[in-house]
Coordinates of C-alpha atoms and ligand atoms in Angstrom, one line a residue:
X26 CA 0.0 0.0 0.0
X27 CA 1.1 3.1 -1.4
X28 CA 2.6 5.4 2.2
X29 CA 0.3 8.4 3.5
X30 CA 1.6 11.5 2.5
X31 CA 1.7 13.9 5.3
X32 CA 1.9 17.6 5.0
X33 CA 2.6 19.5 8.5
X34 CA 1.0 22.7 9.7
X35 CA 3.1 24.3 12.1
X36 CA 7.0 23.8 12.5
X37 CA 7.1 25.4 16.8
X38 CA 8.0 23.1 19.0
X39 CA 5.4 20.7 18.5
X40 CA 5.1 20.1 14.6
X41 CA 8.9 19.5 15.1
X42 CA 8.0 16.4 17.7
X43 CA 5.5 14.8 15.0
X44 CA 8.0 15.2 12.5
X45 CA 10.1 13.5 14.5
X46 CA 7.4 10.7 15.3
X47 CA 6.4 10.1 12.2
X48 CA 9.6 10.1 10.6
X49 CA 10.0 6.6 12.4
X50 CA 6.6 5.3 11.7
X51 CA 5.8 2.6 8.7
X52 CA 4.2 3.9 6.0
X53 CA 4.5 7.8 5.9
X54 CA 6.0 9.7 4.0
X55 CA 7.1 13.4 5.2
X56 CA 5.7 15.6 1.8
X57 CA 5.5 19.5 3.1
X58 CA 5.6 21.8 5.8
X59 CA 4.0 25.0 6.3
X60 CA 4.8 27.7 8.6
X61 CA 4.5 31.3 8.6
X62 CA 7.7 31.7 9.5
X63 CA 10.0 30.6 6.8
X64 CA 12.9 30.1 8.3
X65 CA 11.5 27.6 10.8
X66 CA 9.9 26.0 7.5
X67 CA 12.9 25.8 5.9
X68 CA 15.0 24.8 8.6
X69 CA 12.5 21.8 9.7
X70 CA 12.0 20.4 6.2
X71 CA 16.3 20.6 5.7
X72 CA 16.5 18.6 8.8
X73 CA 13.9 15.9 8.0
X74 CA 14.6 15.2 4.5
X75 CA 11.1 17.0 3.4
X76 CA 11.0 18.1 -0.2
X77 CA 7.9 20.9 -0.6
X78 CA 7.5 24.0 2.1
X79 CA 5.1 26.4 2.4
X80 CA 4.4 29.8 4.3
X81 CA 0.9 29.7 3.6
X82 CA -0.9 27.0 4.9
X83 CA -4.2 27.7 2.4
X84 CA -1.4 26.4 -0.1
X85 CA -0.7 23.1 1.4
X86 CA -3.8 22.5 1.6
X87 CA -4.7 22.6 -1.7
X88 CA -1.8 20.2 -2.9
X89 CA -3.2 17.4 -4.4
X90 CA 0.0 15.6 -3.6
X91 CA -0.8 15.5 -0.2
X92 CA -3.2 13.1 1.4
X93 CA -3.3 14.4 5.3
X94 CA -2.1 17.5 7.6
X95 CA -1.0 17.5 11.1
X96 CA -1.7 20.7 12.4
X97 CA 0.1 22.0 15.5
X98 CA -0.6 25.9 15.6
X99 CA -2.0 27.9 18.0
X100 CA -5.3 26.8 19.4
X101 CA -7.2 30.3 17.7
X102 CA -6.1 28.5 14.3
X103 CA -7.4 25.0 14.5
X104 CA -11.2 25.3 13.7
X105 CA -10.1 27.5 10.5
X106 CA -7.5 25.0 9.1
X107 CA -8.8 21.7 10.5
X108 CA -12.4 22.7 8.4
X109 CA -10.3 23.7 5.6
X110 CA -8.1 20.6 5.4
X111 CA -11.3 18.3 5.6
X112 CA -13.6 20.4 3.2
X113 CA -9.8 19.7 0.8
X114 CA -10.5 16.0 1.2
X115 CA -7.6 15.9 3.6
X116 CA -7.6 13.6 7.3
X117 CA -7.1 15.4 9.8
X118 CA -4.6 14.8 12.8
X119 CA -5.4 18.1 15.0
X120 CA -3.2 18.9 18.3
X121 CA -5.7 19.3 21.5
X122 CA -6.9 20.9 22.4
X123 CA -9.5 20.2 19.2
X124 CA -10.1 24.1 19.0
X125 CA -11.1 27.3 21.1
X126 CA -14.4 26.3 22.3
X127 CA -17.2 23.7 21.9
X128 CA -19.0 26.0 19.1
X129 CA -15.5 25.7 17.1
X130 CA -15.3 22.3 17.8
X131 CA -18.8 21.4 16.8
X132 CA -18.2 23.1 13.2
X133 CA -14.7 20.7 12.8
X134 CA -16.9 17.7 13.8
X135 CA -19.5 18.8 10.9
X136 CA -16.9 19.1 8.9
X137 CA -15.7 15.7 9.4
X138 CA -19.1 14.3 9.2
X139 CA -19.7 15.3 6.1
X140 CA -16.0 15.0 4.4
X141 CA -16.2 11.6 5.9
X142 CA -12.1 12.2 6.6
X143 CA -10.5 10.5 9.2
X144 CA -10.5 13.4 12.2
X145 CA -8.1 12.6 14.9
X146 CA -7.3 14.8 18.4
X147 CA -3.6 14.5 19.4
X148 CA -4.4 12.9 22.9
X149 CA -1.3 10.8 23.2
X150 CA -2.2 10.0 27.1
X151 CA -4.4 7.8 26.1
X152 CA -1.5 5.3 24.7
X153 CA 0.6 5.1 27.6
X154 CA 0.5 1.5 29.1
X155 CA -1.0 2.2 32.3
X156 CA -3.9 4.4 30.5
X157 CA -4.9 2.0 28.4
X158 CA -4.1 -0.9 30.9
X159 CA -6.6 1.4 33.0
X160 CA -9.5 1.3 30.5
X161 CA -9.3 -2.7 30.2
X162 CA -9.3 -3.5 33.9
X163 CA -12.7 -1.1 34.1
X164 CA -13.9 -3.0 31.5
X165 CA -12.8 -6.3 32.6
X166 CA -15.0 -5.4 35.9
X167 CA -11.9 -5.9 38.4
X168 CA -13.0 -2.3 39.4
X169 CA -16.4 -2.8 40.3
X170 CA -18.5 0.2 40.1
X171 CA -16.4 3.2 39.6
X172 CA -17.6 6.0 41.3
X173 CA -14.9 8.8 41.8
X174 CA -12.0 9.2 39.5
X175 CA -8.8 11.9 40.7
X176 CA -7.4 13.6 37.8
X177 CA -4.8 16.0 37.3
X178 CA -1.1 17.4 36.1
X179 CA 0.1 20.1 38.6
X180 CA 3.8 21.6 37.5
X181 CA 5.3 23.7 40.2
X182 CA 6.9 25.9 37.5
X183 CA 6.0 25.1 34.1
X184 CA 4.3 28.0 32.5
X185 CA 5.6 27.8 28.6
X186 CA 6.2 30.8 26.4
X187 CA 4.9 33.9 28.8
X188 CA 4.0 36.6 26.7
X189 CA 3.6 34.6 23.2
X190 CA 0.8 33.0 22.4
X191 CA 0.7 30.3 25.2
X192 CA -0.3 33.0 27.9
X193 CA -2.7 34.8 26.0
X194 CA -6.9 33.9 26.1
X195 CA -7.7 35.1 22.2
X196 CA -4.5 32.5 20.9
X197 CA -5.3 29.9 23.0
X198 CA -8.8 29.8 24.6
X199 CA -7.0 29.2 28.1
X200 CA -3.9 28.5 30.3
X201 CA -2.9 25.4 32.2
X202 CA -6.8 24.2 31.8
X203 CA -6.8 24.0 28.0
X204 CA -3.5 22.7 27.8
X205 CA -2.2 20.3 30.1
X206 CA -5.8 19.5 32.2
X207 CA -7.7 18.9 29.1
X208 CA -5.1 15.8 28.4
X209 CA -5.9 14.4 31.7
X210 CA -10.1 15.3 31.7
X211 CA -9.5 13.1 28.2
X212 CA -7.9 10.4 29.7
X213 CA -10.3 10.1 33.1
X214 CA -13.2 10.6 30.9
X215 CA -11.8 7.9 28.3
X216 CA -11.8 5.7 31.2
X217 CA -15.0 6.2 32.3
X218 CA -16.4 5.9 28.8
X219 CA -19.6 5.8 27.7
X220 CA -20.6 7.9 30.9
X221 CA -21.1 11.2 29.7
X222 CA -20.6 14.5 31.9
X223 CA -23.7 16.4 32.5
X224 CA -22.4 19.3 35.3
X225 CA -18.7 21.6 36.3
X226 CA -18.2 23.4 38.9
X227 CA -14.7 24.8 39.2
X228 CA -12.7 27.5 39.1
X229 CA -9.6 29.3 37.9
X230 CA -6.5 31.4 38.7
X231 CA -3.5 33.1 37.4
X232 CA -1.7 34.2 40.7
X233 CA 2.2 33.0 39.6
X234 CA 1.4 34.1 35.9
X235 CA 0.3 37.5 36.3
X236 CA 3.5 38.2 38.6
X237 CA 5.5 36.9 35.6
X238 CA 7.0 34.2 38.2
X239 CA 6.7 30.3 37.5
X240 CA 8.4 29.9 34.1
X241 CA 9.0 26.9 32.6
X242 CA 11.3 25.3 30.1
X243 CA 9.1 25.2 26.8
X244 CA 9.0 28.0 24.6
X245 CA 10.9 31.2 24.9
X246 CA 9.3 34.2 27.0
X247 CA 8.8 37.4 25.5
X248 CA 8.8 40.1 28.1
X249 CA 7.1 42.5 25.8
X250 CA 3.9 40.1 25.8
X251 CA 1.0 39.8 28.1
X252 CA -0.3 37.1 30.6
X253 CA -4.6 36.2 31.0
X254 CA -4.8 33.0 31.2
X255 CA -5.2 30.6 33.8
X256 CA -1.8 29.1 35.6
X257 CA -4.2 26.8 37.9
X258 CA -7.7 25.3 37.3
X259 CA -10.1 22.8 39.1
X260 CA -13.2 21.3 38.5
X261 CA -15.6 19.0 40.0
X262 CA -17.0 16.8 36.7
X263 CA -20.5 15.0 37.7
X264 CA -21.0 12.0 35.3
X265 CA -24.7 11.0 33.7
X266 CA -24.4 7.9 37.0
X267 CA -23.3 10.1 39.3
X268 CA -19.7 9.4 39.5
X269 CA -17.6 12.7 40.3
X270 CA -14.3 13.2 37.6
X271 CA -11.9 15.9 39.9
X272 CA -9.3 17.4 37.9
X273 CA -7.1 20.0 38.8
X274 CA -4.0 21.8 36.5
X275 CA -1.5 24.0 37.6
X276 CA 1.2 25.7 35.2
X277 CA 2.3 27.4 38.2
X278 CA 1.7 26.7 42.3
X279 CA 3.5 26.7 45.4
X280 CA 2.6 22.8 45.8
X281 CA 5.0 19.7 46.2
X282 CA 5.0 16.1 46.8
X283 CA 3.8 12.8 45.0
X284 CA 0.8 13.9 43.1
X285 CA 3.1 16.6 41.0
X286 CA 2.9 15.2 37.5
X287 CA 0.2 14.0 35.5
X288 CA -1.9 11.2 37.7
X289 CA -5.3 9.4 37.7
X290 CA -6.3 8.1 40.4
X291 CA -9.7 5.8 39.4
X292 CA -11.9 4.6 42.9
X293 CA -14.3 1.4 42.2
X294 CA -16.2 -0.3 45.0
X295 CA -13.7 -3.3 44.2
X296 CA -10.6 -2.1 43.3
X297 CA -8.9 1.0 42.6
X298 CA -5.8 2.6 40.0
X299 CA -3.5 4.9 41.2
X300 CA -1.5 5.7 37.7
X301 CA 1.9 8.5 38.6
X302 CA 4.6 8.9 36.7
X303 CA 6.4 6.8 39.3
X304 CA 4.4 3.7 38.5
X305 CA 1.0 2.0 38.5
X306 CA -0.9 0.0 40.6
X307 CA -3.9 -1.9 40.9
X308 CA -5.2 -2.3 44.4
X309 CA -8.0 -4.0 46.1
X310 CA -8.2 -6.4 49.2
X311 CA -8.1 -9.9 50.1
X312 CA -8.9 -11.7 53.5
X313 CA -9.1 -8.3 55.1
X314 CA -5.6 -7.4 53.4
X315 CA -4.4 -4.8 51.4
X316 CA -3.3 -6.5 47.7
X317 CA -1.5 -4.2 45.3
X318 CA -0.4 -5.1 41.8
X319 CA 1.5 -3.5 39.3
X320 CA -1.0 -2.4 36.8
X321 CA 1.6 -1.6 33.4
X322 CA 4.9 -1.1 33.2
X323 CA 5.6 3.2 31.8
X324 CA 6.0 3.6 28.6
X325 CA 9.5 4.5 26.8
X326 CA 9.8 7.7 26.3
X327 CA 7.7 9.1 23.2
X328 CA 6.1 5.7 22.6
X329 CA 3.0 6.7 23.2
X330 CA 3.2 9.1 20.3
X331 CA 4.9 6.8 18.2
X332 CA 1.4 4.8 19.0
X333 CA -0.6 7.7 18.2
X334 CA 1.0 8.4 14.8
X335 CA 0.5 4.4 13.6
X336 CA -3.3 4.8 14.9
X337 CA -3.8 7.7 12.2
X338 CA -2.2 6.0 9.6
X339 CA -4.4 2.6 10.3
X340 CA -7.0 5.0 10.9
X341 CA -6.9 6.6 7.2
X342 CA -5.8 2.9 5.8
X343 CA -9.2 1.5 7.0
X344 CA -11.4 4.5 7.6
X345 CA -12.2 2.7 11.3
X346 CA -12.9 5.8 13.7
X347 CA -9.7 7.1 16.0
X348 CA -9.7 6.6 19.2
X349 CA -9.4 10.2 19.8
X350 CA -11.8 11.4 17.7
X351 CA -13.7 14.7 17.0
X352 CA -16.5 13.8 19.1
X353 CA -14.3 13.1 22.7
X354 CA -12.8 16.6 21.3
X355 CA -15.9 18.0 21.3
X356 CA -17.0 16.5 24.6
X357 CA -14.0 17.8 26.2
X358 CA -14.6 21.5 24.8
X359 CA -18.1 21.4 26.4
X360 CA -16.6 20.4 30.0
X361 CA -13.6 23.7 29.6
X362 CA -16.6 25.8 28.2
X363 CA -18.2 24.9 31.7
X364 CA -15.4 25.2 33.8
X365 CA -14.5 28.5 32.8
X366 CA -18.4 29.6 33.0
X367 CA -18.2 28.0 36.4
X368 CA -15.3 29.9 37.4
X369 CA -17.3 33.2 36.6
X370 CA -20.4 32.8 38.0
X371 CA -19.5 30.6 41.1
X372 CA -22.0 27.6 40.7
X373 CA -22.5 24.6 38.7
X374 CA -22.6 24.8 35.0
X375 CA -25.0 22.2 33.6
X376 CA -24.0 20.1 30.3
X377 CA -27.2 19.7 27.7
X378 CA -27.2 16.1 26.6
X379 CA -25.0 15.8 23.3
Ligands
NAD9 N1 0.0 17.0 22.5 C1 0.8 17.6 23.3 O1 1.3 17.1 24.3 C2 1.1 19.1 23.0 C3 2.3 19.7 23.6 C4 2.5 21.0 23.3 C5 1.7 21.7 22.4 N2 0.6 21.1 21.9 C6 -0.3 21.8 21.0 O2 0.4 22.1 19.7 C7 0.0 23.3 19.2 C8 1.2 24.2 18.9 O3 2.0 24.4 20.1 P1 3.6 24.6 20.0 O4 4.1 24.4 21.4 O5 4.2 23.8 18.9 O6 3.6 26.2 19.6 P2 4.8 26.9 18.9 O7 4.5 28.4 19.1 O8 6.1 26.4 19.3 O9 4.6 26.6 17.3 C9 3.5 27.1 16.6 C10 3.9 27.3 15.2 O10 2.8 27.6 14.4 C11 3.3 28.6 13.4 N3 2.1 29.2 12.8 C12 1.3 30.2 13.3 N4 0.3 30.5 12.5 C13 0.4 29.6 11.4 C14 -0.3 29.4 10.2 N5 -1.4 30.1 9.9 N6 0.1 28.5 9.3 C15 1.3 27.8 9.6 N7 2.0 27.9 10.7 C16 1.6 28.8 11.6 C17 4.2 29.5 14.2 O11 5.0 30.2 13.4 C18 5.0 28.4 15.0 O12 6.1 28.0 14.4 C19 -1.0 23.9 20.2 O13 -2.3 23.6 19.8 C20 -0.7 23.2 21.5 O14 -1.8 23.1 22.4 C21 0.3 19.8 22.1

């Protein structure tokens, strides 16, 4: 079978990472790059090997030559070029989140639904070991009823790129919330799957942020920029059965100890996950005794998006749906809409069915 070829939007710090990726997966082949900034085109298609490059995305887009895009702009961008890329009879592979909102999100999803292109969110979570180790034991019962799942990523001092696009709400959508949270609400709601959430309360803050304190290593800070966004975020999630998702982000907070990281923490009325970066574990109890058991070993480093990469491709090869696909990008847009509505009006923002 004749390889995919891929043309990628965006050559920042993350289009660099798929190109990386995909250079080392079966069956693409690396065909263009777009940026606006033609030196980091340039410089990224010299260094993988790629022959066409673009400054204007509308133009890779229209190539005939080029069967799917992986887009990794700012958020502000996606809706535009993901609907564009589809309505070209392009697949999509979209970085999360999907866009700025759920509206935006909703118009990709039509989009998709009537291209019939393959539409994938670049969740890469949900191919770590433990996650999907996670998902099978649920299914396999050995939880029992689930009813309250701990979710979250909290960085000390992590905030990327102050003052570009990162830290500013019409780029982005959001801070910490949109960015590292809404991997972890995908991977406790992927978990929990087919519950549905139906109600947020949370709230927001940007008190390291706004003092232009808690920087982290990704991106470069530009002084001469601006900082609204949110640098920590939590949320109570109700489910459709009443199970309660918590999830909390930080870019930025005073806070140490074993939860720092990205964790999920799932609580059945048999059994329980505790997934950290330090390891997983399954535990229940026997004969009135604690039993833990390792749940996965980690995964190597970037396997997980090696993973994801070979999903799209299988994904366009036999049109089955992603597992990360427009509609679990929608769903997660709905629950940010409502956190950040929470976080202004103080109460409980309800989810319409969807
Ligand atoms: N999956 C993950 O773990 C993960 C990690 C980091 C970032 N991301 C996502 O990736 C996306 C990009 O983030 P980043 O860190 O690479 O940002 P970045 O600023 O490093 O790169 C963005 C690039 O897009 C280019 N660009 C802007 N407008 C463009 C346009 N119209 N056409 C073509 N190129 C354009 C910029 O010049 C820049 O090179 C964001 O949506 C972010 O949320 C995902």
């Amino acid at each position: 079978m004749a390889d995919v070829r891929l043309g990628f939007i965006g050559a920042g710090a993350m289009g660099i990472i798929h190109l990386d990726t995909f250079r080392g997966a079966a069956g693409a082949k690396l065909a263009a790059v777009a940026d606006v900034s033609e030196e980091r085109a340039v410089r990224a298609a010299a260094e993988y090997g790629v022959e066409k490059t673009y400054t204007d995305s509308v133009r890779l887009i229209a190539d005939p030559d080029i069967d799917a895009v992986v887009i990794s702009v700012p958020n502000a961008l996606h809706a535009e070029l993901a609907v564009a890329s589809l309505e070209a009879g392009k697949h999509v592979l979209l970085e999360k989140p999907m866009a700025m909102n759920a509206a935006e999100a909703e118009h990709i999803l039509a989009a998709q639904q009537s291209s019939g292109m393959t539409l994938m969110i670049g969740h890469q979570m949900r191919w770590k070991a433990p996650i999907a180790a996670a998902r099978r034991y649920i299914e396999e019962g050995r939880l029992g009823k689930v009813y309250y799942v701990k979710a979250g990523w909290l960085r000390r001092m992590g905030i990327p790129g102050w003052g570009t696009a990162y830290t500013s709400k019409a780029m982005m959508g959001g801070g910490c919330a949109v960015d590292i949270g809404v991997h972890m609400l995908d991977a406790a709601l992927h978990v929990c799957a087919p519950r549905k959430p139906i109600g947020v309360y949370g709230a927001i803050y940007g008190a390291i942020g706004s003092q232009r304190k808690g920087i982290g290593t990704w991106g470069v800070p530009n002084w001469n920029g601006s900082f609204d966004v949110d640098d920590l975020a939590t949320a109570m999630i109700r489910l459709n059965d009443g199970t309660i998702i918590h999830l909390e982000a930080s870019w930025a907070a005073y806070t140490d100890g074993e939860e720092n990281g990205p964790y999920l923490h799932v609580m059945g009325d048999q059994g329980g996950i505790v997934i950290r970066d330090s390891g997983s574990r399954f535990l229940t109890e026997a004969e009135g005794q604690p039993v833990n058991e390792v749940l996965a070993e980690p995964s190597g480093d970037g396997v997980e998006r090696l993973l994801l990469a070979e999903h799209f491709l299988t994904c366009i090869r036999s049109g089955a749906a992603p597992l990360t696909d427009g509609w679990s990008g929608y769903r997660n847009q709905k629950v940010l809409d409502a956190l950040y509505r929470s976080s202004e009006t103080g109460s409980e923002i309800k989810i319409d069915d969807f």
